[in-house]
DNA sequence: GTCGCTGCAAAGTCTTTGCAGAGAG
DNA sequence: CTCTCTGCAAAGACTTTGCAGCGAC
């Protein structure tokens, strides 16, 4: 494992870093740091899911009912974050676009088509092969996503 | 005896097979085999691209101007084909869903985030690892999809 | 104070649906 | 003949945009 951080408090430290990077990014582009933008970043960070704009908006309304954050702001902020490569959007086949923070450790997904459960995994061998393939095809790799669809152990029992 | 095909004339044979499978599928579900459905399947088969519903509709209108195929029929047929696992859809970047025939040999995708071009590849090693991972996690693998995002060679030149 | 930002609602896009006539089985 | 399909247009769903007031700097 090449993870040299302590697990303890890792999450908070990473968030502070992320937040300050974000502030700097805003400053560089003459953009303003607003509560809404912070809440959106924070909510993305605290979610282990890949969120649709709508789901994200809903989460924010639940946690911050005082802030009447509009869906339009969520869209606008997500577009901003995506342009800045802070988040990436992916699709899980079915429908719609889902967003996740790009800063988190990379992982792939096993998706149960019965119960919808998502299990994450990382495989070094696959990561290596992906880089090798991208190199061969002279492709400058930025990110990747992989999903394995099937039936999880629990659902097989049924 | 599965997958014992010759390479010779494989493409045509495969299309005939695909077509007859499709007819059987329709029959099983009390659905009708119409010109529109055939043309859509054929166009998908003959395209090396991943097509958006709109692009597919456009192609069909060009090749079969006599048949005034409506966009609604394209959507309806694509939904049918996707439900039946004849085609799979892929979403990427900015906006839109693209479809491709699932019956072709399995492959993964390199997606250029600049120009949207999709390049296909197959890697045995990755396929093997995926099966190994699914086995380890007692996951009954049905399908998978993998996308590598980045910048293609042409776009890097700019 | 100056601009950029926000919420709202209206306007766009893309996709789906209702319907009456056309066509496959 | 029956019942599904189709094209058309209208309706929906999801995103983006215009605007006037608000708020970060």
GROMACS .gro file of C-alpha atoms (C1' of nucleotides) in nm:
model
  366
    1UNK     CA    1   0.000   0.000   0.000
    2UNK     CA    2   0.142   0.334  -0.093
    3UNK     CA    3  -0.093   0.527   0.125
    4UNK     CA    4   0.135   0.699   0.370
    5UNK     CA    5  -0.123   0.917   0.537
    6UNK     CA    6  -0.256   0.808   0.867
    7UNK     CA    7  -0.612   0.696   0.831
    8UNK     CA    8  -0.690   0.895   1.137
    9UNK     CA    9  -0.826   1.235   1.045
   10UNK     CA   10  -0.720   1.186   0.688
   11UNK     CA   11  -1.056   1.282   0.563
   12UNK     CA   12  -1.067   1.618   0.731
   13UNK     CA   13  -0.718   1.713   0.625
   14UNK     CA   14  -0.791   1.623   0.267
   15UNK     CA   15  -1.104   1.833   0.273
   16UNK     CA   16  -0.921   2.136   0.400
   17UNK     CA   17  -0.673   2.098   0.122
   18UNK     CA   18  -0.947   2.061  -0.133
   19UNK     CA   19  -1.125   2.364  -0.001
   20UNK     CA   20  -0.820   2.584  -0.009
   21UNK     CA   21  -0.738   2.468  -0.361
   22UNK     CA   22  -1.089   2.558  -0.458
   23UNK     CA   23  -1.061   2.903  -0.307
   24UNK     CA   24  -0.740   2.962  -0.490
   25UNK     CA   25  -0.894   2.849  -0.812
   26UNK     CA   26  -1.176   3.095  -0.765
   27UNK     CA   27  -0.942   3.376  -0.685
   28UNK     CA   28  -0.736   3.310  -0.995
   29UNK     CA   29  -1.040   3.345  -1.210
   30UNK     CA   30  -1.192   3.642  -1.035
   31UNK     CA   31  -1.475   3.432  -0.906
   32UNK     CA   32  -1.630   3.457  -0.567
   33UNK     CA   33  -1.636   3.212  -0.284
   34UNK     CA   34  -1.995   3.177  -0.176
   35UNK     CA   35  -2.174   2.970   0.083
   36UNK     CA   36  -2.354   2.783  -0.190
   37UNK     CA   37  -2.032   2.685  -0.359
   38UNK     CA   38  -1.882   2.571  -0.034
   39UNK     CA   39  -2.187   2.364   0.057
   40UNK     CA   40  -2.187   2.197  -0.282
   41UNK     CA   41  -1.822   2.105  -0.255
   42UNK     CA   42  -1.866   1.984   0.099
   43UNK     CA   43  -2.166   1.773   0.014
   44UNK     CA   44  -1.987   1.615  -0.278
   45UNK     CA   45  -1.696   1.544  -0.052
   46UNK     CA   46  -1.903   1.383   0.218
   47UNK     CA   47  -2.095   1.165  -0.016
   48UNK     CA   48  -1.963   0.823  -0.101
   49UNK     CA   49  -2.205   0.804  -0.388
   50UNK     CA   50  -2.192   0.935  -0.734
   51UNK     CA   51  -2.454   1.205  -0.731
   52UNK     CA   52  -2.689   1.335  -0.992
   53UNK     CA   53  -2.740   1.710  -0.985
   54UNK     CA   54  -3.088   1.648  -0.854
   55UNK     CA   55  -2.971   1.414  -0.577
   56UNK     CA   56  -2.704   1.661  -0.479
   57UNK     CA   57  -2.956   1.940  -0.464
   58UNK     CA   58  -3.184   1.728  -0.251
   59UNK     CA   59  -2.907   1.641  -0.007
   60UNK     CA   60  -2.819   2.005   0.028
   61UNK     CA   61  -3.177   2.103   0.095
   62UNK     CA   62  -3.193   1.843   0.370
   63UNK     CA   63  -2.872   1.944   0.541
   64UNK     CA   64  -2.907   2.315   0.490
   65UNK     CA   65  -3.275   2.394   0.482
   66UNK     CA   66  -3.205   2.753   0.575
   67UNK     CA   67  -3.007   2.807   0.257
   68UNK     CA   68  -3.260   2.789  -0.018
   69UNK     CA   69  -3.006   2.671  -0.273
   70UNK     CA   70  -3.155   2.659  -0.619
   71UNK     CA   71  -3.108   2.374  -0.860
   72UNK     CA   72  -2.971   2.621  -1.112
   73UNK     CA   73  -2.685   2.703  -0.880
   74UNK     CA   74  -2.609   2.334  -0.839
   75UNK     CA   75  -2.588   2.297  -1.215
   76UNK     CA   76  -2.379   2.608  -1.251
   77UNK     CA   77  -2.139   2.503  -0.979
   78UNK     CA   78  -2.105   2.151  -1.111
   79UNK     CA   79  -2.023   2.289  -1.453
   80UNK     CA   80  -1.762   2.513  -1.296
   81UNK     CA   81  -1.614   2.228  -1.096
   82UNK     CA   82  -1.607   2.002  -1.394
   83UNK     CA   83  -1.438   2.261  -1.611
   84UNK     CA   84  -1.176   2.297  -1.343
   85UNK     CA   85  -1.132   1.921  -1.318
   86UNK     CA   86  -1.234   1.922  -0.955
   87UNK     CA   87  -1.516   1.681  -1.024
   88UNK     CA   88  -1.571   1.442  -1.307
   89UNK     CA   89  -1.899   1.329  -1.445
   90UNK     CA   90  -1.971   0.972  -1.535
   91UNK     CA   91  -2.261   0.774  -1.649
   92UNK     CA   92  -2.374   0.446  -1.508
   93UNK     CA   93  -2.555   0.335  -1.818
   94UNK     CA   94  -2.914   0.370  -1.715
   95UNK     CA   95  -2.971   0.738  -1.751
   96UNK     CA   96  -2.829   1.067  -1.653
   97UNK     CA   97  -2.502   1.208  -1.551
   98UNK     CA   98  -2.348   1.155  -1.214
   99UNK     CA   99  -2.074   1.353  -1.053
  100UNK     CA  100  -1.795   1.258  -0.819
  101UNK     CA  101  -1.498   1.434  -0.677
  102UNK     CA  102  -1.195   1.369  -0.887
  103UNK     CA  103  -0.963   1.418  -0.593
  104UNK     CA  104  -1.055   1.101  -0.414
  105UNK     CA  105  -0.855   0.788  -0.468
  106UNK     CA  106  -0.943   0.615  -0.787
  107UNK     CA  107  -1.159   0.308  -0.773
  108UNK     CA  108  -1.372   0.094  -0.996
  109UNK     CA  109  -1.719  -0.045  -0.942
  110UNK     CA  110  -1.904  -0.372  -0.921
  111UNK     CA  111  -2.272  -0.300  -0.967
  112UNK     CA  112  -2.540  -0.550  -0.872
  113UNK     CA  113  -2.817  -0.539  -1.128
  114UNK     CA  114  -3.059  -0.695  -0.881
  115UNK     CA  115  -3.029  -0.478  -0.574
  116UNK     CA  116  -2.827  -0.188  -0.711
  117UNK     CA  117  -2.552  -0.225  -0.455
  118UNK     CA  118  -2.221  -0.076  -0.561
  119UNK     CA  119  -1.898  -0.233  -0.442
  120UNK     CA  120  -1.574  -0.057  -0.504
  121UNK     CA  121  -1.240  -0.213  -0.580
  122UNK     CA  122  -0.898  -0.124  -0.705
  123UNK     CA  123  -0.676  -0.355  -0.903
  124UNK     CA  124  -0.319  -0.259  -0.973
  125UNK     CA  125  -0.286  -0.492  -1.267
  126UNK     CA  126  -0.579  -0.335  -1.445
  127UNK     CA  127  -0.455   0.015  -1.373
  128UNK     CA  128  -0.118  -0.076  -1.522
  129UNK     CA  129  -0.269  -0.226  -1.833
  130UNK     CA  130  -0.481   0.082  -1.886
  131UNK     CA  131  -0.179   0.305  -1.884
  132UNK     CA  132   0.000   0.072  -2.120
  133UNK     CA  133  -0.293   0.079  -2.361
  134UNK     CA  134  -0.326   0.454  -2.351
  135UNK     CA  135   0.047   0.487  -2.421
  136UNK     CA  136   0.031   0.250  -2.713
  137UNK     CA  137  -0.249   0.448  -2.870
  138UNK     CA  138  -0.078   0.781  -2.797
  139UNK     CA  139  -0.367   0.879  -2.584
  140UNK     CA  140  -0.310   1.117  -2.298
  141UNK     CA  141  -0.502   0.947  -2.021
  142UNK     CA  142  -0.679   1.170  -1.774
  143UNK     CA  143  -0.918   0.941  -1.600
  144UNK     CA  144  -1.104   0.622  -1.644
  145UNK     CA  145  -1.403   0.442  -1.514
  146UNK     CA  146  -1.490   0.080  -1.508
  147UNK     CA  147  -1.804  -0.093  -1.409
  148UNK     CA  148  -1.870  -0.463  -1.378
  149UNK     CA  149  -2.235  -0.552  -1.386
  150UNK     CA  150  -2.372  -0.873  -1.241
  151UNK     CA  151  -2.542  -1.029  -0.945
  152UNK     CA  152  -2.393  -0.998  -0.600
  153UNK     CA  153  -2.353  -1.289  -0.364
  154UNK     CA  154  -2.655  -1.202  -0.152
  155UNK     CA  155  -2.884  -1.176  -0.451
  156UNK     CA  156  -2.761  -1.505  -0.590
  157UNK     CA  157  -2.895  -1.678  -0.282
  158UNK     CA  158  -3.249  -1.574  -0.359
  159UNK     CA  159  -2.090  -2.542  -2.975
  160UNK     CA  160  -2.054  -2.176  -2.933
  161UNK     CA  161  -1.819  -1.933  -3.098
  162UNK     CA  162  -1.674  -2.172  -3.349
  163UNK     CA  163  -1.704  -1.933  -3.637
  164UNK     CA  164  -1.463  -1.876  -3.922
  165UNK     CA  165  -1.330  -1.532  -3.988
  166UNK     CA  166  -1.423  -1.573  -4.349
  167UNK     CA  167  -1.724  -1.363  -4.429
  168UNK     CA  168  -1.781  -1.331  -4.064
  169UNK     CA  169  -1.942  -0.994  -4.086
  170UNK     CA  170  -2.223  -1.093  -4.319
  171UNK     CA  171  -2.284  -1.417  -4.141
  172UNK     CA  172  -2.290  -1.239  -3.811
  173UNK     CA  173  -2.547  -0.993  -3.939
  174UNK     CA  174  -2.773  -1.270  -4.060
  175UNK     CA  175  -2.742  -1.433  -3.724
  176UNK     CA  176  -2.813  -1.109  -3.550
  177UNK     CA  177  -3.114  -1.046  -3.766
  178UNK     CA  178  -3.262  -1.387  -3.710
  179UNK     CA  179  -3.202  -1.359  -3.337
  180UNK     CA  180  -3.380  -1.029  -3.347
  181UNK     CA  181  -3.676  -1.176  -3.533
  182UNK     CA  182  -3.699  -1.456  -3.285
  183UNK     CA  183  -3.686  -1.211  -3.001
  184UNK     CA  184  -3.971  -1.017  -3.154
  185UNK     CA  185  -4.177  -1.327  -3.208
  186UNK     CA  186  -4.129  -1.439  -2.851
  187UNK     CA  187  -4.268  -1.112  -2.729
  188UNK     CA  188  -4.551  -1.083  -2.976
  189UNK     CA  189  -4.387  -0.790  -3.142
  190UNK     CA  190  -4.377  -0.721  -3.509
  191UNK     CA  191  -4.090  -0.716  -3.749
  192UNK     CA  192  -4.112  -0.389  -3.938
  193UNK     CA  193  -3.903  -0.224  -4.202
  194UNK     CA  194  -3.813   0.051  -3.961
  195UNK     CA  195  -3.682  -0.193  -3.705
  196UNK     CA  196  -3.478  -0.373  -3.962
  197UNK     CA  197  -3.331  -0.053  -4.099
  198UNK     CA  198  -3.235   0.063  -3.753
  199UNK     CA  199  -3.062  -0.264  -3.672
  200UNK     CA  200  -2.888  -0.268  -4.007
  201UNK     CA  201  -2.770   0.089  -3.975
  202UNK     CA  202  -2.634   0.023  -3.630
  203UNK     CA  203  -2.460  -0.284  -3.759
  204UNK     CA  204  -2.300  -0.107  -4.051
  205UNK     CA  205  -2.179   0.184  -3.849
  206UNK     CA  206  -1.840   0.169  -3.688
  207UNK     CA  207  -1.929   0.467  -3.481
  208UNK     CA  208  -2.115   0.497  -3.160
  209UNK     CA  209  -2.431   0.671  -3.264
  210UNK     CA  210  -2.655   0.914  -3.088
  211UNK     CA  211  -3.026   0.863  -3.156
  212UNK     CA  212  -3.018   1.178  -3.360
  213UNK     CA  213  -2.717   1.071  -3.566
  214UNK     CA  214  -2.875   0.734  -3.626
  215UNK     CA  215  -3.195   0.897  -3.738
  216UNK     CA  216  -3.002   1.121  -3.972
  217UNK     CA  217  -2.813   0.830  -4.126
  218UNK     CA  218  -3.135   0.646  -4.184
  219UNK     CA  219  -3.295   0.942  -4.349
  220UNK     CA  220  -2.999   0.968  -4.583
  221UNK     CA  221  -2.991   0.605  -4.682
  222UNK     CA  222  -3.362   0.550  -4.689
  223UNK     CA  223  -3.520   0.880  -4.781
  224UNK     CA  224  -3.832   0.703  -4.900
  225UNK     CA  225  -3.899   0.567  -4.554
  226UNK     CA  226  -3.989   0.870  -4.350
  227UNK     CA  227  -3.867   0.715  -4.026
  228UNK     CA  228  -3.952   0.933  -3.730
  229UNK     CA  229  -3.716   1.013  -3.452
  230UNK     CA  230  -3.969   0.871  -3.208
  231UNK     CA  231  -3.940   0.532  -3.371
  232UNK     CA  232  -3.566   0.546  -3.342
  233UNK     CA  233  -3.594   0.615  -2.972
  234UNK     CA  234  -3.853   0.344  -2.925
  235UNK     CA  235  -3.649   0.088  -3.114
  236UNK     CA  236  -3.330   0.175  -2.933
  237UNK     CA  237  -3.508   0.132  -2.602
  238UNK     CA  238  -3.635  -0.204  -2.715
  239UNK     CA  239  -3.293  -0.313  -2.834
  240UNK     CA  240  -3.131  -0.197  -2.516
  241UNK     CA  241  -3.383  -0.380  -2.300
  242UNK     CA  242  -3.311  -0.693  -2.494
  243UNK     CA  243  -2.938  -0.642  -2.461
  244UNK     CA  244  -2.892  -0.620  -2.834
  245UNK     CA  245  -2.738  -0.278  -2.806
  246UNK     CA  246  -2.569  -0.101  -2.519
  247UNK     CA  247  -2.559   0.267  -2.455
  248UNK     CA  248  -2.266   0.472  -2.353
  249UNK     CA  249  -2.276   0.822  -2.216
  250UNK     CA  250  -1.984   1.050  -2.221
  251UNK     CA  251  -1.869   1.396  -2.139
  252UNK     CA  252  -2.083   1.688  -2.223
  253UNK     CA  253  -2.416   1.551  -2.321
  254UNK     CA  254  -2.590   1.266  -2.485
  255UNK     CA  255  -2.609   0.895  -2.497
  256UNK     CA  256  -2.453   0.690  -2.771
  257UNK     CA  257  -2.551   0.344  -2.879
  258UNK     CA  258  -2.360   0.054  -3.020
  259UNK     CA  259  -2.439  -0.305  -3.099
  260UNK     CA  260  -2.362  -0.526  -2.808
  261UNK     CA  261  -2.336  -0.838  -3.023
  262UNK     CA  262  -2.003  -0.739  -3.166
  263UNK     CA  263  -1.695  -0.862  -2.995
  264UNK     CA  264  -1.656  -0.713  -2.656
  265UNK     CA  265  -1.435  -0.411  -2.631
  266UNK     CA  266  -1.363  -0.117  -2.411
  267UNK     CA  267  -1.344   0.249  -2.493
  268UNK     CA  268  -1.102   0.533  -2.506
  269UNK     CA  269  -1.294   0.857  -2.512
  270UNK     CA  270  -1.139   1.186  -2.612
  271UNK     CA  271  -1.272   1.461  -2.391
  272UNK     CA  272  -1.174   1.724  -2.647
  273UNK     CA  273  -1.335   1.601  -2.968
  274UNK     CA  274  -1.558   1.321  -2.840
  275UNK     CA  275  -1.398   1.058  -3.057
  276UNK     CA  276  -1.431   0.705  -2.928
  277UNK     CA  277  -1.160   0.449  -2.993
  278UNK     CA  278  -1.215   0.085  -2.914
  279UNK     CA  279  -0.974  -0.168  -2.779
  280UNK     CA  280  -0.967  -0.513  -2.630
  281UNK     CA  281  -0.719  -0.634  -2.377
  282UNK     CA  282  -0.713  -0.995  -2.270
  283UNK     CA  283  -0.528  -0.924  -1.954
  284UNK     CA  284  -0.790  -0.682  -1.832
  285UNK     CA  285  -1.071  -0.917  -1.922
  286UNK     CA  286  -0.903  -1.191  -1.721
  287UNK     CA  287  -0.849  -0.968  -1.421
  288UNK     CA  288  -1.210  -0.865  -1.425
  289UNK     CA  289  -1.324  -1.222  -1.407
  290UNK     CA  290  -1.078  -1.291  -1.129
  291UNK     CA  291  -1.204  -0.994  -0.930
  292UNK     CA  292  -1.566  -1.092  -0.976
  293UNK     CA  293  -1.485  -1.445  -0.863
  294UNK     CA  294  -1.302  -1.325  -0.557
  295UNK     CA  295  -1.596  -1.114  -0.453
  296UNK     CA  296  -1.842  -1.393  -0.533
  297UNK     CA  297  -2.000  -1.174  -0.787
  298UNK     CA  298  -2.174  -1.331  -1.080
  299UNK     CA  299  -2.045  -1.118  -1.364
  300UNK     CA  300  -2.283  -1.049  -1.648
  301UNK     CA  301  -2.124  -0.764  -1.830
  302UNK     CA  302  -1.886  -0.481  -1.786
  303UNK     CA  303  -1.792  -0.154  -1.939
  304UNK     CA  304  -1.477   0.042  -1.920
  305UNK     CA  305  -1.395   0.384  -2.043
  306UNK     CA  306  -1.064   0.565  -2.044
  307UNK     CA  307  -1.099   0.940  -2.071
  308UNK     CA  308  -0.827   1.162  -2.201
  309UNK     CA  309  -0.701   1.353  -2.499
  310UNK     CA  310  -0.641   1.175  -2.828
  311UNK     CA  311  -0.327   1.216  -3.032
  312UNK     CA  312  -0.482   1.456  -3.283
  313UNK     CA  313  -0.617   1.685  -3.013
  314UNK     CA  314  -0.282   1.688  -2.834
  315UNK     CA  315  -0.126   1.849  -3.142
  316UNK     CA  316  -0.344   2.156  -3.111
  317DG     C1'  317  -1.929   5.050  -0.432
  318DT     C1'  318  -1.841   4.704  -0.798
  319DC     C1'  319  -1.925   4.297  -1.015
  320DG     C1'  320  -2.014   3.838  -0.984
  321DC     C1'  321  -2.366   3.523  -0.778
  322DT     C1'  322  -2.818   3.355  -0.664
  323DG     C1'  323  -3.308   3.220  -0.693
  324DC     C1'  324  -3.678   3.226  -0.972
  325DA     C1'  325  -3.907   3.138  -1.369
  326DA     C1'  326  -3.897   3.113  -1.846
  327DA     C1'  327  -3.672   2.907  -2.238
  328DG     C1'  328  -3.414   2.535  -2.448
  329DT     C1'  329  -3.293   2.049  -2.544
  330DC     C1'  330  -3.354   1.594  -2.558
  331DT     C1'  331  -3.681   1.206  -2.495
  332DT     C1'  332  -4.131   1.004  -2.430
  333DT     C1'  333  -4.621   0.963  -2.505
  334DG     C1'  334  -5.112   0.993  -2.705
  335DC     C1'  335  -5.352   0.922  -3.105
  336DA     C1'  336  -5.541   0.786  -3.541
  337DG     C1'  337  -5.421   0.570  -3.948
  338DA     C1'  338  -5.099   0.206  -4.161
  339DG     C1'  339  -4.930  -0.246  -4.182
  340DA     C1'  340  -4.750  -0.717  -4.010
  341DG     C1'  341  -4.908  -1.170  -3.892
  342DC     C1'  342  -5.922  -0.899  -3.934
  343DT     C1'  343  -5.663  -0.798  -3.509
  344DC     C1'  344  -5.351  -0.566  -3.266
  345DT     C1'  345  -4.898  -0.363  -3.287
  346DC     C1'  346  -4.627   0.016  -3.507
  347DT     C1'  347  -4.551   0.445  -3.696
  348DG     C1'  348  -4.532   0.951  -3.770
  349DC     C1'  349  -4.673   1.360  -3.594
  350DA     C1'  350  -4.718   1.677  -3.255
  351DA     C1'  351  -4.784   1.767  -2.791
  352DA     C1'  352  -4.616   1.669  -2.336
  353DG     C1'  353  -4.240   1.559  -2.009
  354DA     C1'  354  -3.793   1.560  -1.811
  355DC     C1'  355  -3.377   1.757  -1.754
  356DT     C1'  356  -3.061   2.177  -1.819
  357DT     C1'  357  -2.953   2.632  -1.922
  358DT     C1'  358  -3.036   3.123  -1.935
  359DG     C1'  359  -3.216   3.614  -1.841
  360DC     C1'  360  -3.299   3.918  -1.489
  361DA     C1'  361  -3.316   4.196  -1.078
  362DG     C1'  362  -3.174   4.202  -0.623
  363DC     C1'  363  -2.804   4.023  -0.302
  364DG     C1'  364  -2.357   3.965  -0.126
  365DA     C1'  365  -1.833   3.878  -0.149
  366DC     C1'  366  -1.428   4.149  -0.177
   0.00000   0.00000   0.00000
